[in-house]
Structure formats: structure tokens, C-alpha cells
Tab-separated table of C-alpha atoms in Angstrom:
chain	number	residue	atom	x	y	z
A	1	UNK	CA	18.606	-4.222	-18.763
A	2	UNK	CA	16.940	-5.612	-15.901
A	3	UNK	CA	16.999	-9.391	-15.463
A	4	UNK	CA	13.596	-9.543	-14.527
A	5	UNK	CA	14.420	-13.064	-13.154
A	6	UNK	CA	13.624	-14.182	-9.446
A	7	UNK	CA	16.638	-16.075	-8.965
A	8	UNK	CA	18.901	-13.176	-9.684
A	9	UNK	CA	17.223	-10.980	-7.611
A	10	UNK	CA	17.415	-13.677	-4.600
A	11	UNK	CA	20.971	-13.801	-5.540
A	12	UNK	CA	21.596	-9.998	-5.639
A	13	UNK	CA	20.059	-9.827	-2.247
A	14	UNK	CA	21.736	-12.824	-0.137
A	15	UNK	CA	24.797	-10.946	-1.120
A	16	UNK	CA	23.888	-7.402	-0.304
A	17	UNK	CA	22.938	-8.617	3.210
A	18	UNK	CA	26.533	-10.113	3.062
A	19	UNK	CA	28.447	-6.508	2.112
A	20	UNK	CA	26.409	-3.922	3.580
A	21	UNK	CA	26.586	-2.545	7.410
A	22	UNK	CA	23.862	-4.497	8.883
A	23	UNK	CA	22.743	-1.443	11.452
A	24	UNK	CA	19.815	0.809	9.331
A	25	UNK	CA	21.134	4.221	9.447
A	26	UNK	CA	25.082	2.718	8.450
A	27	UNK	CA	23.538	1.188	5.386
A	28	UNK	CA	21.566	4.274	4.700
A	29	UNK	CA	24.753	6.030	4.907
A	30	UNK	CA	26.351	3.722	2.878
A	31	UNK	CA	24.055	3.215	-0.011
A	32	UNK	CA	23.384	7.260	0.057
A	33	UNK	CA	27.064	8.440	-0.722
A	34	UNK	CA	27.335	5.916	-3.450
A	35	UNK	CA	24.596	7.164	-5.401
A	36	UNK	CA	25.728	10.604	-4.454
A	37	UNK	CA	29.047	10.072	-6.039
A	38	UNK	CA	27.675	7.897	-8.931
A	39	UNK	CA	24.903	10.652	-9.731
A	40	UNK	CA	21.927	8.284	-9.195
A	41	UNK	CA	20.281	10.583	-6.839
A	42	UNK	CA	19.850	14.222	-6.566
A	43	UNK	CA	20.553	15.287	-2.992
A	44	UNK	CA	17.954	18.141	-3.624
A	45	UNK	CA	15.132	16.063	-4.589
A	46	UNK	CA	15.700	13.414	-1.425
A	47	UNK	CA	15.359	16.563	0.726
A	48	UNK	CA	11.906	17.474	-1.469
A	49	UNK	CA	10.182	14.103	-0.663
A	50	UNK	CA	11.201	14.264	3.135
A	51	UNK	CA	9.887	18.191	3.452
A	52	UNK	CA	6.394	17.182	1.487
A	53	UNK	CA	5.623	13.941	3.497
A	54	UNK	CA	7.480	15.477	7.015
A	55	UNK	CA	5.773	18.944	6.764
A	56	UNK	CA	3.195	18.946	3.729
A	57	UNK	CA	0.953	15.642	3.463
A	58	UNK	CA	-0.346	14.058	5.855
A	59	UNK	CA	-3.700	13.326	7.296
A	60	UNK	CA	-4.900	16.703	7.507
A	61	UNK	CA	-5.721	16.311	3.612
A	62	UNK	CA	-8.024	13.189	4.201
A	63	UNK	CA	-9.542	14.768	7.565
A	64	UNK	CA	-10.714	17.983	5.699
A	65	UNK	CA	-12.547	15.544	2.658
A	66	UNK	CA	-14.095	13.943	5.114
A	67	UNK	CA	-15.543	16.602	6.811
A	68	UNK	CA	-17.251	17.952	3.781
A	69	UNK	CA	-18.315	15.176	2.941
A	70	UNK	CA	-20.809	15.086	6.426
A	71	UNK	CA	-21.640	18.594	5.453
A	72	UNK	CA	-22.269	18.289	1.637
A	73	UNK	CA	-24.467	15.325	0.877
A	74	UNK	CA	-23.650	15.889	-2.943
A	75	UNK	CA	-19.704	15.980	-2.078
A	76	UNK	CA	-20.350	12.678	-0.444
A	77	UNK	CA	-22.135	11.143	-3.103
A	78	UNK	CA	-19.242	12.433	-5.936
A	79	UNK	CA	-16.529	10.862	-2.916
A	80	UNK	CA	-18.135	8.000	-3.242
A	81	UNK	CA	-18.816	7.496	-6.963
A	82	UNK	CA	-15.368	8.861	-7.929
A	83	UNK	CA	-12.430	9.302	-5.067
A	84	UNK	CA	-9.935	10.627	-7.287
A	85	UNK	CA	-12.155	13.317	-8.800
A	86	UNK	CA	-13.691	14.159	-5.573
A	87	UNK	CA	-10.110	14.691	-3.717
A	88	UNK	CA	-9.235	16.793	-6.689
A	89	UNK	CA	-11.689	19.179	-5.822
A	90	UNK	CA	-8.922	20.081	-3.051
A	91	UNK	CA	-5.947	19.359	-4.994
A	92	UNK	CA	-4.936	16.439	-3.485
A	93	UNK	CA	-4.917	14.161	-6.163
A	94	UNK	CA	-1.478	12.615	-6.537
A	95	UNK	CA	1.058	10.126	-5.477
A	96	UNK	CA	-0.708	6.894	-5.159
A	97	UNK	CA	-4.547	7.962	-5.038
A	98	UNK	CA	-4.985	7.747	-9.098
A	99	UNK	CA	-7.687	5.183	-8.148
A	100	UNK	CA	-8.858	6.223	-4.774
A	101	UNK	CA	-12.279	4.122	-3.479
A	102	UNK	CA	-14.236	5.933	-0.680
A	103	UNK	CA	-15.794	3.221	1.632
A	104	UNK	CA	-18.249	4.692	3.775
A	105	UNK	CA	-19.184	3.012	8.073
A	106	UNK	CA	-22.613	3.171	8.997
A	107	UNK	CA	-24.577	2.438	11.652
A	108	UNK	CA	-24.614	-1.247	10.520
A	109	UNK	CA	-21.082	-1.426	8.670
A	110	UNK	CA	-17.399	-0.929	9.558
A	111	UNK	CA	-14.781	-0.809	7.083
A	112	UNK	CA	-11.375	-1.714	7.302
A	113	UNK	CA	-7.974	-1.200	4.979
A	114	UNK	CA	-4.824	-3.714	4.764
A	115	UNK	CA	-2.430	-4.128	2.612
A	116	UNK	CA	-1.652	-8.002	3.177
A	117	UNK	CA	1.232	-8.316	0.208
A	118	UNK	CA	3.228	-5.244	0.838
A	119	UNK	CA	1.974	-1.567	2.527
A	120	UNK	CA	-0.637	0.060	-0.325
A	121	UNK	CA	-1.754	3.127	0.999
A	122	UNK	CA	-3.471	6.525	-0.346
A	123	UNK	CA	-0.411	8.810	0.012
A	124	UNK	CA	-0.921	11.850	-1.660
A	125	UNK	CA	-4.660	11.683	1.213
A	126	UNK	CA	-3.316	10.366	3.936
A	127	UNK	CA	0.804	11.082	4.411
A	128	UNK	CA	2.752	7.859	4.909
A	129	UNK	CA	1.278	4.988	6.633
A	130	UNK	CA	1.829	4.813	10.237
A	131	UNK	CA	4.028	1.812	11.667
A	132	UNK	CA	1.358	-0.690	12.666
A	133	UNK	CA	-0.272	-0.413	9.189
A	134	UNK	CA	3.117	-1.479	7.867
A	135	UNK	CA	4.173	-4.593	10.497
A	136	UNK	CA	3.713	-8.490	9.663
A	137	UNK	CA	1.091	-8.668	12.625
A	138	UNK	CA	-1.585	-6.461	10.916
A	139	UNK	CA	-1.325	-7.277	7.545
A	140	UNK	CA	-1.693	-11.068	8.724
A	141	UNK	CA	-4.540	-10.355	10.999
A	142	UNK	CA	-6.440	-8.040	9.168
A	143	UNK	CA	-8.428	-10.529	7.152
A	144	UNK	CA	-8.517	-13.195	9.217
A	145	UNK	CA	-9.574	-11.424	12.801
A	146	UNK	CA	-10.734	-8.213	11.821
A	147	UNK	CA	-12.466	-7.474	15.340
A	148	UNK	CA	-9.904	-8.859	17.534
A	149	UNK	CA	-7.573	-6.229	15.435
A	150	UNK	CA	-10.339	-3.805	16.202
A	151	UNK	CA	-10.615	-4.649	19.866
A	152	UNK	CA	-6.477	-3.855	20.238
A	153	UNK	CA	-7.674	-0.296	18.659
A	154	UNK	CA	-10.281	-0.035	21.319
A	155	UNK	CA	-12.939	-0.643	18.432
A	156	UNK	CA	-15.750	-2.938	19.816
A	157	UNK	CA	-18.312	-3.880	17.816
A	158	UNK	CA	-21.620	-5.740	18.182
A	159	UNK	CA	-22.421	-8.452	15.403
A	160	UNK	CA	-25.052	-6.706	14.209
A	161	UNK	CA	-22.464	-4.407	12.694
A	162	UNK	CA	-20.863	-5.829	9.705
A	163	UNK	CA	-17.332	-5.352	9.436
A	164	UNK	CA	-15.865	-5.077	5.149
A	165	UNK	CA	-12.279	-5.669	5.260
A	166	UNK	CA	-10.445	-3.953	1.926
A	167	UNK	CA	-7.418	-5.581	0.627
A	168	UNK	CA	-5.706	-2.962	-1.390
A	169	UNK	CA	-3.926	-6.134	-4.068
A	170	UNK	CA	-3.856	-3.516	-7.177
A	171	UNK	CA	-3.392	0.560	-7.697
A	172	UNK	CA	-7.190	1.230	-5.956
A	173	UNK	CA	-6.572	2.453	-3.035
A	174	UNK	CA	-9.128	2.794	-0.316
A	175	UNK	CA	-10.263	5.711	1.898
A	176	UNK	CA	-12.334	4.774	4.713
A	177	UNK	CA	-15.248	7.856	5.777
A	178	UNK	CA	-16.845	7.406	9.072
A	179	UNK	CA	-19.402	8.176	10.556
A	180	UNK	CA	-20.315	11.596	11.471
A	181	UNK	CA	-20.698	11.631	15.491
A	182	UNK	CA	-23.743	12.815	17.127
A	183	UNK	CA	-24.513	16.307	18.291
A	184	UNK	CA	-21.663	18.088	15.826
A	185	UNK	CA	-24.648	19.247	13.048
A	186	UNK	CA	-24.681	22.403	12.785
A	187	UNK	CA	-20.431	22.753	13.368
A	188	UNK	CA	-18.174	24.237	10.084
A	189	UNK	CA	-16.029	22.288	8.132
A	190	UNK	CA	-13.081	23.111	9.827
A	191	UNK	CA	-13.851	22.131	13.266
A	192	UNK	CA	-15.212	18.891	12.215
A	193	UNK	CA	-12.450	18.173	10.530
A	194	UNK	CA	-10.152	18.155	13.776
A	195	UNK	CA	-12.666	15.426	15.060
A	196	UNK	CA	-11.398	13.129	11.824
A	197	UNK	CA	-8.314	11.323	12.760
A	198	UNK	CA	-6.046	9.282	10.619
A	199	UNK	CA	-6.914	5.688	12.182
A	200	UNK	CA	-10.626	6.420	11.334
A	201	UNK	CA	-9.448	6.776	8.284
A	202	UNK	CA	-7.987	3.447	7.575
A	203	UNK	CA	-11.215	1.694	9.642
A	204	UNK	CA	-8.761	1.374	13.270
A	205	UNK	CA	-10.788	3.996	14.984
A	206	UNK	CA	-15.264	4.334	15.251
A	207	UNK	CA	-16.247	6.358	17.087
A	208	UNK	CA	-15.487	10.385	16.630
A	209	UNK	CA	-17.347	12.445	19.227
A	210	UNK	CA	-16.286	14.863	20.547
A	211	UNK	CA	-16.934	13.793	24.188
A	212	UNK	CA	-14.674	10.492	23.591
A	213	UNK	CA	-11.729	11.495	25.125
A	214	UNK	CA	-13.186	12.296	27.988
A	215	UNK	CA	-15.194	9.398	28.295
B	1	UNK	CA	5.421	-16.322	-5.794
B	2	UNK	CA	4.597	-18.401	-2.889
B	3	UNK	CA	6.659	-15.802	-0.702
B	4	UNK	CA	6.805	-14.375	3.493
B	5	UNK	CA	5.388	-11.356	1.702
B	6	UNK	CA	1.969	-13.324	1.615
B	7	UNK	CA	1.084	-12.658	5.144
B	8	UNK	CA	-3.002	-12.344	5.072
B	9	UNK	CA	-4.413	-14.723	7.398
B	10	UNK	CA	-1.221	-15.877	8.676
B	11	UNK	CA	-0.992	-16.746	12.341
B	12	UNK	CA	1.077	-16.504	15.720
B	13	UNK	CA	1.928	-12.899	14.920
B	14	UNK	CA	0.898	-12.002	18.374
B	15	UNK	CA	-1.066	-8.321	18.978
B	16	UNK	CA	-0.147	-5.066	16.642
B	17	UNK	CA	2.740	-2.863	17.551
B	18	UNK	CA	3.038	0.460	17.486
B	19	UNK	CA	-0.708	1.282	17.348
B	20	UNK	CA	-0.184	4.562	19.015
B	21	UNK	CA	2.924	5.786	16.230
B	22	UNK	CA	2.046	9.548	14.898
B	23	UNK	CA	4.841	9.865	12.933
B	24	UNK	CA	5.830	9.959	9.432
B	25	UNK	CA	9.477	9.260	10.330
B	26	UNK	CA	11.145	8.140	13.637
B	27	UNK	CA	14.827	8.440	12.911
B	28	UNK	CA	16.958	10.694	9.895
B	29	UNK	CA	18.043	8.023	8.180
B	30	UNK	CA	14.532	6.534	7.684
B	31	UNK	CA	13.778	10.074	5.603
B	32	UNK	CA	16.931	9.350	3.642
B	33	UNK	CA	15.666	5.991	2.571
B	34	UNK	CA	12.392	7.261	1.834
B	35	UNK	CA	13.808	10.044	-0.331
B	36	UNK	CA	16.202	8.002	-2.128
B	37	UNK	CA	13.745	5.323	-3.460
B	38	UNK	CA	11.137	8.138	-4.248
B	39	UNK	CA	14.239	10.280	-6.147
B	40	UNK	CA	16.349	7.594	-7.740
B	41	UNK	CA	17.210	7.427	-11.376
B	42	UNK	CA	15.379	4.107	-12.613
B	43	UNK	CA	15.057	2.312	-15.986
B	44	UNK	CA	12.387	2.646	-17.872
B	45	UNK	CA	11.510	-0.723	-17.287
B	46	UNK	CA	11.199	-0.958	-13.793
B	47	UNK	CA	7.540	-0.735	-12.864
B	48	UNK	CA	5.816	-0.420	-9.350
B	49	UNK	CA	5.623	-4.320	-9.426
B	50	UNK	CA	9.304	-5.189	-10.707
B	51	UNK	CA	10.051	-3.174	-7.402
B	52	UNK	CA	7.528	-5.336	-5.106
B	53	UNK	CA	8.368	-8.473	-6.783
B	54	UNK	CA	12.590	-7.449	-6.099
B	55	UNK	CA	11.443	-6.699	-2.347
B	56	UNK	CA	9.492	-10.107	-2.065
B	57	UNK	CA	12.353	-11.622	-2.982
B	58	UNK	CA	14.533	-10.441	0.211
B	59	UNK	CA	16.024	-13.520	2.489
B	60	UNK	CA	12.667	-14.342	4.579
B	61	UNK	CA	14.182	-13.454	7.426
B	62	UNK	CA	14.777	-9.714	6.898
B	63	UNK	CA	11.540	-9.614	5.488
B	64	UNK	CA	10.006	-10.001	8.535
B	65	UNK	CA	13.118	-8.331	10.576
B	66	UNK	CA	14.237	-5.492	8.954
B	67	UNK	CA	12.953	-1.891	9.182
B	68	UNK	CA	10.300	-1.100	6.600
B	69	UNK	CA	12.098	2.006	4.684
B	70	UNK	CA	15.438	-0.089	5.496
B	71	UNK	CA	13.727	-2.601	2.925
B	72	UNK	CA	12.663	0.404	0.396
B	73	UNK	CA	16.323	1.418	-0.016
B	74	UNK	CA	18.068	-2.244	-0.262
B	75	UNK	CA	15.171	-3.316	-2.600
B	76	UNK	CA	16.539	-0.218	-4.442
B	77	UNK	CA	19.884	-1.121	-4.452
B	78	UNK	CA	19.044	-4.751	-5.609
B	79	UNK	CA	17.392	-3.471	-8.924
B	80	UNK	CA	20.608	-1.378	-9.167
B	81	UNK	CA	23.074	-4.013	-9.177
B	82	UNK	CA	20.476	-6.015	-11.384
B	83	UNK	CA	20.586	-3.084	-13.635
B	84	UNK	CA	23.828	-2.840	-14.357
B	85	UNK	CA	23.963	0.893	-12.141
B	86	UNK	CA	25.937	-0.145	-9.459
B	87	UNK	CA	28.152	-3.191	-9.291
B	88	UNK	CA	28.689	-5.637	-5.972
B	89	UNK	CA	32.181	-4.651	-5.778
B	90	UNK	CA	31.462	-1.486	-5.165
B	91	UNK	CA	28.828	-2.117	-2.368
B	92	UNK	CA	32.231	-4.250	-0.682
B	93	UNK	CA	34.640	-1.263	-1.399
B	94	UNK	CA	31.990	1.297	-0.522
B	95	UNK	CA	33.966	3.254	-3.678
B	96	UNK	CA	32.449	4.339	-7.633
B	97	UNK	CA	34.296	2.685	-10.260
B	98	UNK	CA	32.100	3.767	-12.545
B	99	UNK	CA	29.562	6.053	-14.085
B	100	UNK	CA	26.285	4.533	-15.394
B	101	UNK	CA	23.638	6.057	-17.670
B	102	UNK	CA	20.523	5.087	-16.313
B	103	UNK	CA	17.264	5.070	-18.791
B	104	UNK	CA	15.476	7.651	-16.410
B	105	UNK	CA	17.826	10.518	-14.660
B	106	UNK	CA	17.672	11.074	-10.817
B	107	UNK	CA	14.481	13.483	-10.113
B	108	UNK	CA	15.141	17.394	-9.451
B	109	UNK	CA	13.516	18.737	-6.596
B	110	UNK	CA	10.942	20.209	-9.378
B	111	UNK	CA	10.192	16.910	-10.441
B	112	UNK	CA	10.194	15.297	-7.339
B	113	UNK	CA	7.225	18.136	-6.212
B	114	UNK	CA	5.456	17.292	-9.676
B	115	UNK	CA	5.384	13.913	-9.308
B	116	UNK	CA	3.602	13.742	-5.903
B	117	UNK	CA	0.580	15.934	-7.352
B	118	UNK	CA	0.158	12.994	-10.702
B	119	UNK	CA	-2.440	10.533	-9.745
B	120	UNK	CA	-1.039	8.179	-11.645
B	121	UNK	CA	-3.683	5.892	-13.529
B	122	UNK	CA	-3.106	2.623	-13.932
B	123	UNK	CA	-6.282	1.821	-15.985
B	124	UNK	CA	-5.473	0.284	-20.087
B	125	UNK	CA	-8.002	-0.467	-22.291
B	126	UNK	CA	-8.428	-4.369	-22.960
B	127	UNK	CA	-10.831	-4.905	-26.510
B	128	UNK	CA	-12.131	-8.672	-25.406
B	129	UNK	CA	-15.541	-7.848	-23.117
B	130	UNK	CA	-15.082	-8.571	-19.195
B	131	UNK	CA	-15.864	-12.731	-18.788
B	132	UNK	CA	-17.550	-12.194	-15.503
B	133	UNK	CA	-20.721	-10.164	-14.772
B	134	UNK	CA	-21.699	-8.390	-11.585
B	135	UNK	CA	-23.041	-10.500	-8.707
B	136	UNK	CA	-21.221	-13.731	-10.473
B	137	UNK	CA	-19.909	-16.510	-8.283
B	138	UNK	CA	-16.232	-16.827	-8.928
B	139	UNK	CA	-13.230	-19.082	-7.728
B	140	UNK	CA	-10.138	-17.811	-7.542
B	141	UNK	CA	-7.208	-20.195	-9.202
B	142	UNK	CA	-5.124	-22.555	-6.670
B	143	UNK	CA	-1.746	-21.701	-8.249
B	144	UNK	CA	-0.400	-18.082	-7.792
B	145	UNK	CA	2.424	-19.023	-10.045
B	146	UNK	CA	6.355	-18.568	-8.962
B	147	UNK	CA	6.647	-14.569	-10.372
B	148	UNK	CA	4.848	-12.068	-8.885
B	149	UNK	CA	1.200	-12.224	-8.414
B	150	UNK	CA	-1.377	-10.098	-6.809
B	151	UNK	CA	-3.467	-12.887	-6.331
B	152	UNK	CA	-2.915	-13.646	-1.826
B	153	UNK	CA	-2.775	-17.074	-0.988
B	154	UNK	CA	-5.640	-17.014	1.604
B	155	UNK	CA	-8.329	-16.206	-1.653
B	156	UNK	CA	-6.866	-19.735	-3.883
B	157	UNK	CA	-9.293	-22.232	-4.415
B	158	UNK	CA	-11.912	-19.981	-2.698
B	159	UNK	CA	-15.361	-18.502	-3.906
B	160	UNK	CA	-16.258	-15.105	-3.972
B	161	UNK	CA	-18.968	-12.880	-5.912
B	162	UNK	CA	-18.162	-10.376	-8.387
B	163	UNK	CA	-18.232	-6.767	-6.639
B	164	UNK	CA	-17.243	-3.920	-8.897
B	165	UNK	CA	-15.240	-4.392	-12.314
B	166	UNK	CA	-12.802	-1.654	-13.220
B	167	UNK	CA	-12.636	-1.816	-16.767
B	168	UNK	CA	-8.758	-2.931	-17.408
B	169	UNK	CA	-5.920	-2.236	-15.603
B	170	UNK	CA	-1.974	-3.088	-15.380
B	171	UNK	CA	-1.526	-7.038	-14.726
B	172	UNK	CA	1.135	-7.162	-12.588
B	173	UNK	CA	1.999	-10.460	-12.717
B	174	UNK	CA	3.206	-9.224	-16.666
B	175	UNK	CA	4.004	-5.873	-15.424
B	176	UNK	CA	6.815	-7.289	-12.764
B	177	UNK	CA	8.398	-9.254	-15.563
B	178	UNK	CA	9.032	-6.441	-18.545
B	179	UNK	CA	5.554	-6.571	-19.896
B	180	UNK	CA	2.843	-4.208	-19.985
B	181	UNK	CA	-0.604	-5.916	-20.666
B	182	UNK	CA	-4.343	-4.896	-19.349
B	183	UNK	CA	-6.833	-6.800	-18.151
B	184	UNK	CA	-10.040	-6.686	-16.545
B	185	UNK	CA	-9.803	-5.710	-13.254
B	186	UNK	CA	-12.655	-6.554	-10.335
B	187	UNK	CA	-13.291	-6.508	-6.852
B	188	UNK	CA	-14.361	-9.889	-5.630
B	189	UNK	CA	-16.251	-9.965	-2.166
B	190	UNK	CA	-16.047	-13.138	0.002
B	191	UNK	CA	-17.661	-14.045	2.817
B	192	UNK	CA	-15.308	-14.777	5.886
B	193	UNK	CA	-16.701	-17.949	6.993
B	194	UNK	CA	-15.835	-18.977	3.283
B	195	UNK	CA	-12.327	-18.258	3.963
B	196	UNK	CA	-11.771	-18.836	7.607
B	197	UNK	CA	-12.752	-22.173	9.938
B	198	UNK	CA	-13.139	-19.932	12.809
B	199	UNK	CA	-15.671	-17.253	10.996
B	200	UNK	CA	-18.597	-20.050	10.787
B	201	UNK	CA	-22.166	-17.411	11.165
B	202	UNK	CA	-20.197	-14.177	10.519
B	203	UNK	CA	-21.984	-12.220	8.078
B	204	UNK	CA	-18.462	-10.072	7.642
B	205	UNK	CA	-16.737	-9.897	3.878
B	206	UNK	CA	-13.682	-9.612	2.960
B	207	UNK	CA	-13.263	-7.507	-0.558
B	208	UNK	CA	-9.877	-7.928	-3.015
B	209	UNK	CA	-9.498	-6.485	-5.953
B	210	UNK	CA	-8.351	-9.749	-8.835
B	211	UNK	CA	-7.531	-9.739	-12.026
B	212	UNK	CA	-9.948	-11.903	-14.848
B	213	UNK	CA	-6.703	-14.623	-15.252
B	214	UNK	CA	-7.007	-14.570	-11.447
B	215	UNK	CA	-10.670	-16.540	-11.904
B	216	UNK	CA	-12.693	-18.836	-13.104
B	217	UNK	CA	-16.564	-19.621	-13.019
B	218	UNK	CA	-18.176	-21.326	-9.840
């Protein structure tokens, strides 16, 4: 029965910082072949999350919702009303997106997701989060100096664009749709879909067109 | 709890790392972790807040040191021991004495692959009517309690206007502690220069989604 008591769990942890290997990969190692031998994991189904979120999920998912939802006004409009149903319209429904919030940039507003009390992210949408989304310095900037955050991204943004920060505290999770670039009208799904990168879809990246990597 | 974890609007954190990282994984044993907390046998018990609240609770120093899927799998290991699935002595010998019978059995790979296509809702049904009406001005309350809360530090004692509500949903300050209970859920939007010094003439908003215990009328 779990203790559900703070103190223990303080306790529990001063002493496993004590007894295991300190180095990541040793403790891994550790910790893995005990609940090997103590059949609290199944080797098998370790291997199944690592192949889905390795080769599977990942940002690909999001980038192709996105892009129909700049060709398909009435897509957009069901994205926006109801994330979870829209996404389900591909299949990609799932692990942590059972509450999924579309938040859409326009020309006057920029949106922006944190997670400032642990690392809430739209999995089953997005893959896992990248590194930066994870680390101490966004989560404590991301509210407070949302365009000097920005800025670092190579985001800048006049102040007649509002920027929305979303802090994902409960089990809504938040899917950021920008803006469709300029000049791509009358391109398919697919292709606009490689011009719909993961940071855009967390608010860390504007602008999309296609000429800005040249620029 | 008044914890590191609480890190919005902290400062002297310096510029963001890693900005240009395109990777699920950087290193083998960081997919091991990951697999491991995903896979695990459990307890019935042990919600998706008992497992924040155990990781909030990690020395304050690895908090903010230790690698993030490093943190999954010792958070993991912490409700373990907690449990009753896996004793200290072992973790020193590195050696099973024992075989537990946990509540919930390890996933199979078949589960593990049905699991990641269940968008798991959250929402409850609560039978008292939501206290607090669209476009309502709201303060959030100054003590986040010493359990887990969802409510961030840098929102206490502020003022906000009612968003969205969600109908009810999980409270995870009961949730974390052995106790499923619903409440009205909504998404409360404040203006930064009511939660910042430095944001004085910024029309920017920051939006978090609070529970109704979370608030009181303003």
C-alpha cells in the first residue's frame, strides 16, 4: 500500500541517492536487472515504448493536423472546438492528448506552451518533448519573459502582437497551430506539412515560409 | 508543496539549452528509463499525480541536476520501495530477495502498443454547479498547501478572469494522496503585468488551467 506521505517519499529518496551508482546509464543498469529478475517489467514491452516514440510518434503526427487544418477551414474549426476528436480523425488520439486544446497564432497573437511544474506535453501528437522544453531555464522563463525566450528561438515580435503563454497545470494539453505562411495556397497537404516543424508547434518557432531558410 | 519543482517565473536560470535538440533520445540508457516507467507493474493506486508528487519530492539538488528520464526511473523506484515491491536492501545488494505481487502486472508489448492509442480522459462528473461564471474576476488562494498541488506559486494571491471551464476533472491535490474526487476545472487568464513588476503596459496573458478550491471571488 502506498504511503502516500511526503516525508516517506523524501526519505525513500535521500537514501536511493545514497545506494545507487550515481552515473545515469549505471543506475539504469542497475534498477533495470532488478525489475528484470523481480518480474516488475517486461523486457518486451520496454523495447515497445522505445520503437513507438524512437521510430513511430513524433512530430510528423502534429505537422500533418496542422496542415489540414490551413487547407480545410471546417477541420480547423472542429481542431479548435475539440482537439481530441479532431486528431482522431487521423488516429492519433492517445497517450496524453485525452484533452488536447488547439491554440491558434495570428497575425496579432502568438501562443506559447510550458509546463512550469513538471514537462506536460501532447505525446501521442507530438513524440517526446525535446530537451529545452524539459530544462529548469524554460519552464522558469516561460511565463515570466515570454519574448526574451522567443528572441533565443529567433522569434521577434512587435508589441502589437500579443503573445498567450499556456501553462499545461492539469491533463489539457495544448497544441499550438500557426500561421499558414504566405504564397503556399494552392500547395497539397503533404507538402505543407514538411513546412510545420515541431517548435512551431509548441509556440518556439513563427514564421514557416518556405523562403526562411534561405533568408 | 512549496517545492524546486515550482519553477515558473523563477530567475537567474540564464538562456535555454539545447534549443537546437531533434531527438527523442540521446543515449540507450535514456530509452531504457523511458520504457521502464511507461512498462512497469504499478498499484492500482498510484495515479499520474502520486508519481509527480514522488518526483517533486527528490533532494532539490538532483532536481535541478539530474537527467530528466534519469528522474522518471528513480521516481519509479521510489514508489517501489514505498510500495512494498522492492526493498532498500536490495537496491545496496543490487540482488532479489523477493518476489512481490504488484496490484497491476508489468505491461506486454500488446498492452504497452494499446495503451499509447487511449486518450485517457480525465474528466468526472461533479453534481454541485461550477461557483464561477465565464469572464469572472478570480483570485487564486495564497497557500498551495504542503501535498501536491497544481496550483504554481507565481498565480497565489493573484487575479485572473475566468477563461474556459471544463466541466470536472481529477483534483490532483486528492488524486496524489489515494483519493479520487472531481471538481470543476477552468482556465483562468491573467494579465502579465498582474503577475510580473517588469510587464507594466504589456497587453500579453498568461492562461493556467485551476481547479474551483484553487479560487475565490475578486
Amino acid at each position: 500500500m502506498a504511503s502516500f506521505d511526503s516525508k516517506t517519499i523524501s526519505h525513500i529518496h535521500h537514501e536511493l541517492h545514497s545506494h545507487l551508482p550515481s552515473e545515469p546509464a549505471l543506475r539504469t543498469r542497475a534498477l533495470e536487472s532488478l525489475l528484470a529478475e523481480k518480474k516488475l517489467i517486461d523486457p518486451a514491452a520496454v523495447d515497445a515504448w522505445i520503437e513507438m516514440y524512437r521510430d513511430e510518434i513524433g512530430p510528423k503526427r502534429g505537422a500533418a493536423v496542422v496542415a489540414r487544418a490551413w487547407r480545410d477551414p471546417a477541420f480547423k474549426a472542429r481542431l479548435l472546438a475539440d482537439g481530441t476528436a479532431a486528431i482522431d480523425e487521423f488516429g492519433f488520439a492517445g497517450h496524453a492528448t485525452g484533452h488536447l486544446q488547439a491554440v491558434e497564432n495570428t497575425a496579432d497573437v502568438h501562443n506559447l506552451v510550458v509546463c512550469t511544474l513538471c514537462s506536460c506535453y501532447p505525446f501521442s501528437i507530438l513524440g517526446l518533448s525535446p530537451s529545452w522544453y524539459k530544462s529548469n531555464e524554460y519552464r522558469a522563463r516561460a511565463v515570466r519573459d515570454p519574448r526574451g525566450a522567443l528572441e533565443e528561438f529567433g522569434v521577434k515580435l512587435d508589441h502589437r502582437t500579443q503573445v498567450r503563454v499556456w501553462d499545461s497545470t492539469s491533463e489539457r494539453r495544448y497544441l499550438v497551430v500557426p500561421e499558414r505562411p504566405k504564397g503556399v495556397e494552392d500547395w497539397d497537404e503533404e507538402a505543407l506539412a514538411k513546412l510545420v516543424t515541431r517548435n512551431s508547434m509548441i509556440g518556439a518557432e513563427r514564421d514557416l515560409s518556405p523562403a526562411r531558410a534561405t533568408a | 508543496m512549496d517545492g524546486v519543482h515550482d519553477l515558473g517565473g523563477r530567475e537567474g536560470f540564464g538562456p535555454i539549452v539545447d534549443k537546437a535538440d531533434d531527438k527523442p533520445f540521446h543515449a540507450d540508457w535514456e530509452m531504457r528509463a523511458f520504457g521502464m516507467k511507461q512498462a512497469s507493474a504499478a498499484a492500482k493506486s498510484w495515479t499520474i499525480d502520486w508519481f509527480r508528487h514522488c518526483r517533486e519530492l527528490t533532494d532539490p539538488v538532483d532536481y535541478l541536476t539530474r537527467p530528466y528520464f534519469d528522474q522518471w526511473l528513480t521516481t519509479l523506484a521510489a514508489q517501489m520501495v514505498d510500495e512494498g515491491y522492492l526493498s532498500l536492501d536490495e537496491i545496496k545488494s543490487g540482488a532479489a530477495t523477493f518476489a512481490p505481487k504488484p496490484g497491476l502486472p508489468p505491461q506486454t508489448a500488446e498492452a504497452a502498443r494499446a495503451a499509447v492509442r487511449n486518450p485517457r480522459s480525465f474528466a468526472v462528473n461533479v453534481n454541485a454547479p461550477p461557483r464561477f461564471a465565464l469572464g469572472a474576476t478570480v483570485r487564486c488562494r495564497l497557500d498551495g498547501g504542503s501535498g501536491h498541488t497544481r496550483l504554481p506559486g507565481y498565480v497565489r494571491g493573484r487575479a485572473g478572469v475566468i477563461h474556459a471551464h471544463h466541466g470536472g476533472h481529477i483534483l490532483p491535490d486528492a488524486s496524489a494522496h489515494g483519493e479520487e474526487r472531481g471538481e470543476h476545472l477552468y482556465t483562468v487568464s491573467f494579465a502579465s503585468p498582474d503577475l510580473w513588476p517588469e510587464a507594466r503596459g504589456s497587453a500579453d496573458r498568461v492562461f493556467v488551467d485551476l481547479w474551483e478550491s484553487y479560487l475565490e471571488s475578486a
